[in-house]
Short mmCIF file of C-alpha atoms and ligand atoms in Angstrom, two decimals:
data_model
loop_
_atom_site.label_atom_id
_atom_site.label_comp_id
_atom_site.label_asym_id
_atom_site.label_seq_id
_atom_site.Cartn_x
_atom_site.Cartn_y
_atom_site.Cartn_z
CA MET A 1 67.20 -167.66 -49.13
CA ALA A 2 68.67 -171.09 -48.55
CA THR A 3 72.01 -171.78 -50.20
CA ILE A 4 74.08 -174.92 -50.66
CA THR A 5 77.87 -175.04 -50.51
CA LEU A 6 79.82 -177.17 -52.96
CA SER A 7 83.46 -178.06 -53.28
CA VAL A 8 84.49 -177.68 -56.90
CA ASN A 9 87.82 -178.94 -58.30
CA PHE A 10 89.42 -178.28 -61.65
CA SER A 11 92.28 -180.28 -63.11
CA GLY A 12 93.91 -181.51 -66.27
CA GLY A 13 94.74 -177.91 -67.24
CA LEU A 14 91.22 -176.49 -66.62
CA GLU A 15 92.44 -174.79 -63.48
CA THR A 16 94.17 -172.24 -65.72
CA LEU A 17 90.72 -170.89 -66.61
CA PHE A 18 89.81 -170.51 -62.94
CA ALA A 19 92.41 -168.17 -61.46
CA ASN A 20 95.00 -171.00 -61.60
CA ARG A 21 93.37 -172.54 -58.60
CA THR A 22 92.42 -176.19 -58.37
CA ALA A 23 90.11 -176.10 -55.33
CA HIS A 24 87.16 -173.74 -55.04
CA THR A 25 84.31 -173.49 -52.54
CA VAL A 26 81.14 -172.32 -54.23
CA SER A 27 77.79 -171.33 -52.73
CA ILE A 28 74.68 -171.35 -54.91
CA PRO A 29 70.96 -171.03 -54.14
CA ALA A 30 69.33 -174.30 -53.15
CA ARG A 31 66.47 -173.51 -55.56
CA VAL A 32 66.77 -171.70 -58.87
CA PRO A 33 64.37 -170.58 -61.59
CA VAL A 34 63.40 -173.23 -64.14
CA ASP A 35 63.78 -170.57 -66.82
CA ALA A 36 67.51 -170.29 -67.56
CA ALA A 37 66.98 -166.80 -68.98
CA LEU A 38 66.52 -165.57 -65.40
CA TRP A 39 69.81 -166.99 -64.11
CA ASP A 40 71.88 -163.96 -65.03
CA THR A 41 69.95 -161.87 -62.51
CA TRP A 42 69.53 -164.63 -59.92
CA PRO A 43 69.70 -164.42 -56.99
CA ALA A 44 68.65 -160.76 -57.13
CA ALA A 45 68.31 -158.44 -54.21
CA PRO A 46 64.57 -158.22 -53.50
CA GLU A 47 64.43 -154.43 -53.86
CA SER A 48 66.48 -154.17 -57.06
CA ALA A 49 64.64 -152.72 -59.99
CA GLY A 50 63.48 -155.16 -62.62
CA ALA A 51 64.18 -158.21 -60.45
CA PRO A 52 61.76 -161.00 -61.17
CA ASP A 53 59.08 -161.41 -58.54
CA ALA A 54 60.26 -164.43 -56.58
CA ASP A 55 56.72 -165.64 -55.94
CA ALA A 56 55.81 -165.59 -59.61
CA VAL A 57 58.82 -167.59 -60.80
CA THR A 58 58.67 -171.37 -61.17
CA MET A 59 61.57 -172.84 -59.23
CA LYS A 60 63.52 -176.13 -59.20
CA PRO A 61 66.30 -177.55 -57.06
CA ALA A 62 69.78 -176.42 -58.14
CA ASP A 63 71.31 -178.72 -60.74
CA MET A 64 74.55 -179.07 -62.74
CA ALA A 65 73.23 -176.89 -65.56
CA TYR A 66 72.82 -174.02 -63.05
CA LEU A 67 76.25 -174.70 -61.55
CA LEU A 68 77.89 -174.49 -65.00
CA HIS A 69 76.22 -171.14 -65.54
CA HIS A 70 77.33 -169.94 -62.11
CA LEU A 71 80.93 -171.07 -62.71
CA ARG A 72 81.09 -169.39 -66.08
CA THR A 73 79.63 -166.07 -64.94
CA ARG A 74 81.13 -165.80 -61.45
CA VAL A 75 84.21 -167.98 -61.07
CA LEU A 76 85.83 -168.34 -64.48
CA THR A 77 88.60 -165.85 -65.14
CA ALA A 78 89.63 -166.59 -68.73
CA ARG A 79 88.48 -168.00 -72.08
CA PRO A 80 84.94 -169.25 -71.37
CA GLU A 81 84.87 -170.98 -74.79
CA LEU A 82 87.41 -173.53 -73.49
CA PHE A 83 85.03 -174.52 -70.69
CA LEU A 84 81.50 -174.39 -72.12
CA GLU A 85 80.04 -174.99 -75.55
CA HIS A 86 76.34 -175.14 -76.48
CA GLY A 87 75.32 -174.82 -72.83
CA THR A 88 77.33 -177.77 -71.57
CA VAL A 89 80.98 -178.57 -70.92
CA ARG A 90 83.12 -178.68 -74.01
CA PRO A 91 83.55 -182.21 -75.45
CA GLY A 92 86.66 -183.70 -73.84
CA ILE A 93 85.93 -182.31 -70.36
CA LEU A 94 84.90 -184.92 -67.80
CA ALA A 95 82.71 -184.12 -64.80
CA LEU A 96 82.18 -186.13 -61.61
CA ILE A 97 79.72 -185.60 -58.79
CA ASN A 98 80.81 -187.20 -55.52
CA ASP A 99 83.28 -189.30 -57.51
CA ALA A 100 80.76 -190.64 -60.00
CA ASP A 101 80.69 -189.81 -63.71
CA TRP A 102 78.00 -187.12 -64.24
CA GLU A 103 76.85 -189.03 -67.35
CA LEU A 104 75.32 -191.53 -64.90
CA GLU A 105 73.31 -188.79 -63.22
CA GLY A 106 71.84 -187.05 -66.24
CA GLU A 107 74.62 -184.49 -66.82
CA GLY A 108 73.05 -181.01 -66.64
CA ALA A 109 69.93 -182.41 -65.01
CA ALA A 110 71.86 -183.96 -62.11
CA LEU A 111 70.68 -182.40 -58.83
CA LEU A 112 73.12 -180.91 -56.37
CA HIS A 113 73.01 -181.05 -52.58
CA ASP A 114 74.83 -179.27 -49.78
CA GLU A 115 78.48 -180.39 -49.44
CA ASP A 116 78.54 -182.21 -52.78
CA GLU A 117 81.95 -182.51 -54.40
CA VAL A 118 82.13 -181.69 -58.09
CA VAL A 119 85.25 -182.36 -60.17
CA PHE A 120 86.00 -181.20 -63.71
CA ILE A 121 88.94 -182.73 -65.60
CA SER A 122 90.11 -181.77 -69.03
CA THR A 123 91.34 -184.65 -71.18
CA LEU A 124 92.58 -182.32 -73.87
CA HIS A 125 96.01 -181.54 -72.52
CA GLY A 126 99.23 -183.36 -73.19
CA GLY A 127 99.91 -187.06 -73.43
CA MET B 1 68.01 -190.31 -58.00
CA PRO B 2 69.22 -193.50 -56.25
CA PRO B 3 72.80 -194.50 -57.03
CA LYS B 4 73.14 -196.74 -60.08
CA THR B 5 74.38 -200.27 -59.56
CA CYS B 6 77.28 -201.79 -61.48
CA ALA B 7 76.22 -203.70 -64.61
CA LEU B 8 79.01 -206.25 -64.14
CA CYS B 9 79.00 -207.23 -60.45
CA SER B 10 75.45 -206.04 -59.69
CA SER B 11 76.51 -204.96 -56.21
CA ALA B 12 78.72 -201.90 -56.00
CA ARG B 13 77.80 -198.32 -56.93
CA ALA B 14 78.49 -197.45 -60.58
CA ILE B 15 81.01 -194.65 -61.01
CA LEU B 16 81.63 -194.64 -64.75
CA LYS B 17 79.63 -194.80 -67.94
CA ARG B 18 81.92 -196.52 -70.43
CA PRO B 19 82.24 -194.60 -73.68
CA LYS B 20 82.63 -197.75 -75.79
CA THR B 21 79.58 -199.59 -74.55
CA GLY B 22 77.50 -197.22 -72.44
CA GLN B 23 77.79 -199.78 -69.64
CA GLN B 24 77.63 -198.42 -66.07
CA ILE B 25 80.32 -199.97 -63.90
CA CYS B 26 81.85 -199.70 -60.45
CA LYS B 27 85.40 -198.72 -59.62
CA ASP B 28 86.82 -202.21 -59.10
CA CYS B 29 85.15 -203.60 -62.22
CA PHE B 30 86.42 -200.60 -64.18
CA PHE B 31 90.03 -201.20 -63.12
CA TYR B 32 89.66 -204.88 -63.97
CA VAL B 33 88.09 -204.45 -67.42
CA PHE B 34 90.40 -201.61 -68.41
CA GLU B 35 93.54 -203.58 -67.49
CA THR B 36 92.18 -206.79 -69.01
CA GLU B 37 91.38 -205.09 -72.32
CA VAL B 38 94.94 -203.77 -72.55
CA HIS B 39 96.20 -207.24 -71.70
CA ASN B 40 94.05 -208.67 -74.51
CA THR B 41 95.41 -206.08 -76.94
CA ILE B 42 98.94 -207.09 -75.98
CA THR B 43 98.40 -210.83 -76.22
CA GLU B 44 96.34 -210.74 -79.41
CA ALA B 45 98.99 -208.68 -81.20
CA GLN B 46 101.79 -210.73 -79.56
CA LEU B 47 103.67 -207.55 -78.76
CA PHE B 48 106.27 -208.96 -76.39
CA LYS B 49 108.43 -211.98 -75.70
CA PRO B 50 109.61 -213.08 -72.26
CA GLY B 51 112.91 -211.40 -71.42
CA ASP B 52 112.26 -208.35 -73.63
CA ARG B 53 113.68 -205.07 -72.40
CA VAL B 54 110.90 -202.55 -72.99
CA ALA B 55 111.26 -198.77 -72.75
CA ILE B 56 108.12 -196.80 -71.90
CA GLY B 57 108.24 -193.43 -73.62
CA ALA B 58 107.38 -191.27 -70.62
CA SER B 59 106.44 -187.61 -70.85
CA GLY B 60 104.90 -187.18 -67.41
CA GLY B 61 101.50 -186.68 -69.10
CA LYS B 62 98.37 -188.73 -68.44
CA ASP B 63 98.75 -191.35 -71.18
CA SER B 64 102.33 -192.38 -70.49
CA THR B 65 101.82 -192.22 -66.72
CA VAL B 66 98.85 -194.57 -66.93
CA LEU B 67 100.74 -196.74 -69.43
CA ALA B 68 103.67 -197.13 -67.00
CA HIS B 69 101.28 -198.08 -64.22
CA VAL B 70 99.31 -200.57 -66.33
CA MET B 71 102.42 -202.13 -67.89
CA LYS B 72 103.86 -202.73 -64.43
CA THR B 73 100.56 -204.14 -63.15
CA LEU B 74 100.16 -206.54 -66.13
CA ASN B 75 103.82 -207.57 -66.12
CA ASP B 76 103.41 -208.61 -62.48
CA ARG B 77 99.94 -210.12 -62.83
CA TYR B 78 100.56 -212.20 -65.96
CA ASN B 79 104.30 -212.85 -65.60
CA TYR B 80 105.21 -211.28 -68.95
CA GLY B 81 108.85 -211.45 -67.86
CA LEU B 82 109.58 -207.99 -69.23
CA GLU B 83 112.21 -205.63 -67.98
CA LEU B 84 110.52 -202.24 -67.99
CA LEU B 85 112.38 -198.92 -68.16
CA LEU B 86 111.31 -195.30 -68.50
CA LEU B 87 112.72 -193.20 -71.33
CA SER B 88 112.09 -189.46 -71.37
CA ILE B 89 113.10 -186.85 -73.86
CA ASP B 90 113.99 -183.41 -72.57
CA GLU B 91 113.22 -180.98 -75.39
CA GLY B 92 114.57 -178.09 -73.36
CA ILE B 93 111.37 -176.08 -72.86
CA THR B 94 111.61 -174.05 -69.67
CA GLY B 95 108.45 -174.03 -67.59
CA TYR B 96 107.01 -177.01 -69.45
CA ARG B 97 109.31 -179.95 -69.89
CA ASP B 98 111.39 -179.26 -66.82
CA ASP B 99 108.19 -179.47 -64.71
CA SER B 100 106.87 -182.59 -66.44
CA LEU B 101 110.23 -184.33 -65.98
CA GLU B 102 109.84 -183.84 -62.23
CA THR B 103 106.65 -185.90 -62.57
CA VAL B 104 108.55 -188.63 -64.44
CA LYS B 105 111.18 -188.69 -61.69
CA ARG B 106 108.47 -189.26 -59.11
CA ASN B 107 106.99 -192.02 -61.32
CA GLN B 108 110.43 -193.66 -61.45
CA GLU B 109 110.39 -193.98 -57.65
CA GLN B 110 106.72 -194.96 -57.46
CA TYR B 111 107.09 -197.72 -60.08
CA ASP B 112 110.63 -198.69 -59.22
CA MET B 113 111.88 -198.52 -62.81
CA SER B 114 115.13 -197.08 -64.06
CA LEU B 115 114.87 -193.82 -65.97
CA LYS B 116 116.93 -192.44 -68.84
CA ILE B 117 116.52 -188.80 -69.80
CA LEU B 118 117.99 -187.80 -73.15
CA SER B 119 118.04 -184.12 -74.02
CA TYR B 120 117.93 -182.31 -77.34
CA ASP B 121 120.75 -180.23 -75.95
CA GLU B 122 123.15 -183.16 -75.55
CA LEU B 123 122.08 -184.82 -78.80
CA TYR B 124 121.67 -181.84 -81.15
CA GLY B 125 123.32 -178.98 -79.25
CA TRP B 126 120.05 -177.07 -79.40
CA THR B 127 117.20 -176.79 -76.88
CA MET B 128 113.69 -176.00 -78.14
CA ASP B 129 114.00 -172.69 -76.28
CA ALA B 130 117.06 -171.88 -78.39
CA ILE B 131 115.39 -173.10 -81.60
CA VAL B 132 112.30 -170.96 -81.00
CA ALA B 133 114.54 -167.98 -80.18
CA GLN B 134 116.07 -168.36 -83.64
CA ILE B 135 113.16 -169.43 -85.84
CA GLY B 136 110.09 -168.15 -83.96
CA LYS B 137 106.99 -170.17 -83.24
CA LYS B 138 105.86 -170.95 -86.78
CA ASN B 139 107.60 -174.22 -87.71
CA ASN B 140 108.95 -175.23 -84.35
CA CYS B 141 106.62 -178.30 -84.14
CA THR B 142 108.36 -179.70 -87.26
CA PHE B 143 111.74 -179.52 -85.50
CA CYS B 144 110.38 -180.90 -82.28
CA GLY B 145 108.61 -183.83 -83.93
CA VAL B 146 111.60 -184.90 -86.05
CA PHE B 147 114.03 -184.46 -83.18
CA ARG B 148 111.83 -186.33 -80.71
CA ARG B 149 111.35 -189.36 -82.96
CA GLN B 150 115.08 -189.75 -83.50
CA ALA B 151 115.85 -189.02 -79.84
CA LEU B 152 113.52 -191.82 -78.71
CA ASP B 153 115.24 -194.30 -81.04
CA ARG B 154 118.67 -193.17 -79.89
CA GLY B 155 117.63 -193.35 -76.23
CA ALA B 156 116.34 -196.86 -76.84
CA ALA B 157 119.65 -197.79 -78.50
CA ILE B 158 121.60 -196.43 -75.51
CA LEU B 159 119.41 -198.45 -73.18
CA ASN B 160 119.77 -201.48 -75.46
CA VAL B 161 116.05 -202.13 -75.40
CA ASP B 162 114.12 -204.38 -77.81
CA HIS B 163 111.01 -202.31 -77.91
CA ILE B 164 109.53 -198.88 -77.19
CA VAL B 165 105.93 -198.55 -76.04
CA THR B 166 104.12 -195.23 -76.25
CA GLY B 167 100.90 -193.98 -74.69
CA HIS B 168 99.01 -193.24 -77.96
CA ASN B 169 95.35 -193.98 -77.30
CA ALA B 170 92.32 -194.67 -79.49
CA ASP B 171 91.42 -190.97 -79.67
CA ASP B 172 94.97 -190.07 -80.82
CA ILE B 173 94.90 -192.74 -83.51
CA ALA B 174 91.45 -191.76 -84.79
CA GLU B 175 92.66 -188.16 -84.92
CA THR B 176 95.70 -189.19 -86.96
CA VAL B 177 93.49 -191.18 -89.35
CA LEU B 178 91.33 -188.07 -89.92
CA MET B 179 94.38 -185.86 -90.42
CA ASN B 180 95.95 -188.24 -92.93
CA ILE B 181 92.68 -188.44 -94.88
CA MET B 182 92.26 -184.67 -94.90
CA ARG B 183 95.86 -184.17 -96.01
CA GLY B 184 95.58 -186.91 -98.62
CA ASP B 185 98.53 -188.70 -97.08
CA ILE B 186 97.49 -192.19 -98.13
CA ALA B 187 100.86 -193.78 -97.47
CA ARG B 188 100.79 -192.66 -93.82
CA LEU B 189 97.14 -193.61 -93.50
CA GLY B 190 98.11 -197.20 -94.13
CA ARG B 191 100.67 -197.15 -91.33
CA CYS B 192 99.10 -195.01 -88.66
CA THR B 193 96.62 -197.60 -87.42
CA SER B 194 99.09 -200.44 -87.00
CA ILE B 195 99.59 -201.34 -83.37
CA CYS B 196 103.23 -202.15 -83.94
CA THR B 197 105.69 -200.71 -86.42
CA GLN B 198 109.07 -202.13 -87.24
CA GLY B 199 111.08 -201.24 -90.27
CA GLU B 200 114.19 -203.04 -91.48
CA ASP B 201 116.47 -201.70 -88.81
CA THR B 202 114.35 -199.53 -86.60
CA ILE B 203 113.54 -200.37 -83.02
CA LYS B 204 110.11 -201.94 -82.60
CA ARG B 205 107.47 -199.49 -81.43
CA SER B 206 104.00 -200.23 -80.28
CA LYS B 207 100.85 -198.77 -78.80
CA PRO B 208 99.24 -200.97 -76.13
CA PHE B 209 96.51 -198.30 -75.64
CA LYS B 210 95.44 -198.48 -79.29
CA TYR B 211 91.87 -199.37 -78.25
CA ALA B 212 91.80 -197.48 -74.95
CA TYR B 213 89.60 -194.38 -74.88
CA GLU B 214 91.01 -191.18 -73.55
CA LYS B 215 88.09 -190.76 -71.15
CA GLU B 216 88.89 -194.09 -69.51
CA ILE B 217 92.62 -193.32 -69.32
CA VAL B 218 91.87 -190.07 -67.52
CA MET B 219 89.28 -191.71 -65.25
CA TYR B 220 91.77 -194.48 -64.47
CA ALA B 221 94.39 -191.90 -63.48
CA TYR B 222 91.79 -190.07 -61.41
CA PHE B 223 90.50 -193.08 -59.48
CA LYS B 224 94.02 -194.53 -58.98
CA LYS B 225 95.19 -191.06 -57.90
CA LEU B 226 98.11 -191.21 -60.33
CA ASP B 227 100.49 -188.31 -60.42
CA TYR B 228 100.59 -186.72 -63.89
CA PHE B 229 101.37 -183.40 -65.47
CA SER B 230 98.88 -181.59 -67.68
CA THR B 231 100.04 -178.33 -69.14
CA GLU B 232 99.89 -177.50 -72.80
CA CYS B 233 103.23 -177.02 -74.53
CA ILE B 234 104.03 -173.30 -74.37
CA TYR B 235 105.10 -173.21 -78.02
CA SER B 236 102.26 -173.05 -80.53
CA PRO B 237 100.26 -176.26 -80.26
CA ASP B 238 99.69 -178.11 -83.52
CA ALA B 239 96.68 -176.17 -84.81
CA TYR B 240 95.71 -178.72 -87.46
CA ARG B 241 95.63 -181.52 -84.90
CA GLY B 242 93.67 -179.24 -82.58
CA HIS B 243 90.90 -178.90 -85.17
CA ALA B 244 90.90 -182.64 -85.90
CA ARG B 245 90.61 -183.26 -82.16
CA ALA B 246 87.71 -180.86 -81.65
CA PHE B 247 85.91 -182.36 -84.66
CA LEU B 248 86.45 -185.89 -83.33
CA LYS B 249 85.15 -184.97 -79.88
CA ASP B 250 82.01 -183.51 -81.46
CA LEU B 251 81.52 -186.72 -83.45
CA GLU B 252 82.02 -188.80 -80.31
CA ALA B 253 79.44 -186.71 -78.42
CA ALA B 254 76.90 -187.53 -81.15
CA ARG B 255 77.94 -191.14 -81.56
CA PRO B 256 80.25 -192.76 -78.98
CA SER B 257 81.48 -195.50 -81.35
CA ALA B 258 82.88 -192.85 -83.75
CA ILE B 259 86.43 -193.30 -82.47
CA ILE B 260 86.63 -197.05 -82.96
CA ASP B 261 84.70 -196.71 -86.25
CA ILE B 262 87.31 -194.27 -87.60
CA ILE B 263 90.19 -196.55 -86.53
CA HIS B 264 88.47 -199.43 -88.33
CA SER B 265 87.99 -197.28 -91.42
CA GLY B 266 91.69 -196.47 -91.39
CA GLU B 267 92.52 -200.15 -91.10
CA ALA B 268 90.13 -201.10 -93.90
CA PHE B 269 91.74 -198.85 -96.48
CA GLU B 270 93.67 -200.95 -98.91
CA ILE B 271 96.81 -199.22 -100.00
CA LYS B 272 97.59 -199.91 -103.67
CA GLU B 273 101.04 -201.25 -104.48
CA VAL B 274 101.65 -198.14 -106.61
CA VAL B 275 101.32 -195.93 -103.52
CA LYS B 276 103.53 -198.22 -101.50
CA ALA B 277 106.15 -198.06 -104.23
CA THR B 278 106.31 -194.29 -104.01
CA GLN B 279 107.46 -194.57 -100.41
CA LYS B 280 111.16 -194.15 -100.65
CA ILE B 281 113.51 -196.96 -99.90
CA GLN B 282 115.20 -196.62 -96.53
CA GLN B 283 118.94 -196.06 -96.35
CA THR B 284 121.14 -194.71 -93.61
CA CYS B 285 122.04 -191.05 -93.26
CA LYS B 286 125.59 -190.50 -94.52
CA ARG B 287 126.25 -188.00 -91.75
CA CYS B 288 124.77 -189.60 -88.62
CA GLY B 289 123.91 -193.20 -89.49
CA TYR B 290 120.21 -192.86 -88.64
CA MET B 291 117.68 -194.45 -91.01
CA SER B 292 116.65 -192.07 -93.71
CA SER B 293 114.92 -191.95 -97.06
CA ASN B 294 117.49 -189.48 -98.42
CA GLU B 295 121.26 -189.04 -98.24
CA LEU B 296 120.80 -186.86 -95.19
CA CYS B 297 118.18 -187.65 -92.57
CA LYS B 298 115.55 -185.10 -91.69
CA ALA B 299 117.19 -184.26 -88.34
CA CYS B 300 120.58 -183.62 -89.96
CA THR B 301 118.96 -181.41 -92.58
CA LEU B 302 117.12 -179.42 -89.91
CA LEU B 303 120.24 -179.16 -87.77
CA GLU B 304 122.40 -177.95 -90.67
CA GLY B 305 119.78 -175.32 -91.47
CA LEU B 306 119.82 -174.13 -87.85
CA GLU B 307 123.62 -174.07 -87.71
CA ARG B 308 123.93 -172.16 -90.95
CA GLY B 309 121.21 -169.70 -90.02
CA MET B 310 118.88 -171.01 -92.75
CA ALA B 311 116.37 -172.82 -90.58
CA ASN B 312 113.77 -173.26 -93.35
CA ALA B 313 116.16 -175.51 -95.30
CA GLY B 314 114.82 -178.53 -93.49
CA VAL B 315 111.21 -177.44 -93.87
CA THR B 316 110.71 -176.69 -97.56
CA ASP B 317 112.34 -178.07 -100.71
CA ARG B 318 112.92 -174.57 -102.07
CA ALA B 319 114.85 -173.44 -99.02
CA ARG B 320 116.81 -176.69 -99.10
CA LYS B 321 117.91 -176.03 -102.69
CA LYS B 322 118.87 -172.50 -101.74
CA MET B 323 121.08 -173.77 -98.94
CA ASP B 324 122.69 -176.37 -101.25
CA ALA B 325 123.40 -173.60 -103.75
CA GLU B 326 125.30 -171.72 -101.09
CA GLY B 327 127.83 -174.48 -101.01
CA PRO B 328 128.52 -177.62 -99.03
CA ALA B 329 128.20 -177.80 -95.26
CA PRO B 330 131.22 -176.25 -93.54
CA GLU B 331 133.84 -178.62 -92.11
CA ASN B 332 133.26 -177.59 -88.53
CA LEU B 333 129.48 -178.06 -88.69
CA ARG B 334 127.96 -179.47 -85.51
CA ILE B 335 126.66 -182.95 -86.21
CA ILE B 336 124.61 -185.55 -84.41
CA PRO B 337 126.63 -188.40 -82.84
CA PHE B 338 126.80 -191.44 -85.11
CA PHE B 339 123.87 -193.79 -84.60
CA GLN B 340 124.78 -197.36 -83.73
CA GLN B 341 121.92 -199.80 -84.01
CA PRO B 342 122.10 -202.15 -81.04
CA ALA B 343 123.08 -205.70 -81.94
CA ALA B 344 119.97 -207.83 -82.20
CA PRO B 345 119.67 -209.72 -78.95
CA HIS B 346 118.84 -213.41 -78.95
CA ARG B 347 115.18 -213.88 -79.35
CA THR B 348 113.04 -216.82 -78.60
CA ASP B 349 110.12 -217.45 -80.88
CA ILE B 350 107.63 -217.80 -78.09
CA SER B 351 105.36 -214.81 -77.71
CA ILE B 352 103.54 -213.94 -74.56
CA ALA B 353 100.11 -215.42 -75.01
CA ASP B 354 97.26 -215.56 -72.57
CA THR B 355 98.05 -218.35 -70.15
CA SER B 356 95.47 -217.37 -67.57
CA THR B 357 92.76 -219.62 -68.96
ZN1 LIG C 401 81.23 -203.89 -60.36
ZN1 LIG C 402 121.41 -187.81 -90.01
#
């Protein structure tokens, strides 16, 4: 299965939720199920019991919504409620894709490509 | 999706969606509009006069770091003629303030400004670490807030500055408006939105970022690669403010103009003369000379409580009465050095106005 590799950076205090590390390299599938309910078990080993049949699942290119899910379930080490709320980043957290505001690219719907750089900055800490 | 083009110059790639307007703009246009809007805030409110010595209250955090950078940029670009200095308060919080002060020291070199650090320890004889060790984490924000306010004024007096600018942004002010409404503090509500405050004999304080959104301040720091410190204070953050902040961010997500709307609401409240009259008349503290609405200023009351092992005396009226009942303050009580208001320097009546047109 094809994967894409992203560089993901956390700052403004968010790094404390991600093993106190600012820079992470993250690999995710290039294509993911459209149905977010399948993400918890995706990508599944083909022989694992109960895994969805890859051919029967409608797929889409990986996007920011999938990356957020991946970060929360596989990279985050503490207090998920300080990162995500209602399926998106908590208000007050900024995200950039290749140095552009993700609000320009459709936020969760923004598509990701190999070697993209994603940055998350919390604005909630200290003045 | 093809890259979006800047709505202002129609040529470069857009990198930011402005929270105020929804406009999509490129990096250079963003720097220009952000700086120009702060300049307009400064000139419209006539905050400074040529020759003013201005202290930037610097914590090492994002707001004051961006403020120092923008003040220096505008002072050079528009010939404000200001002498800019950095003033930092060291609350004595190990692992928090000591690290953020390192950031301020780097800023001092980067911006070529002189820096004064004034510590709670030298002023009050107590660090926040020592205060928390005695009183716990419950009311420590009260001590810190009162001590910081007075420390900034005293630092400004030592530096003989005319004016202190702080990094409070539009989000902070909207948050304070909400908090004052929810607490029913109508007297403070009337004051919290003013861009500049100056009492009878207090040092002028102002907020050049009054209309600057937090998102843009952080984006500015990010794109300019400014060096700032972002760790939450290790002693209980102000929970009430935290809720107000979360609520405000939710409102902003639903309606981006919410922040400016709330500031305007705060400004539009008319405070009745009756309410104004209940604000106590200012006098000077008989013990330390700092302005106060009682015989003893809040800092002296808090300090006496700490020294006598009755820390709540400065927090509640009941504990205060209890301490008074135990007799007068001992002779050898540690006190804050006497506050000497700097002599008013000569001022011209010309304000800095926009001369670029
Ligand atoms: Zn442009
Ligand atoms: Zn006093």
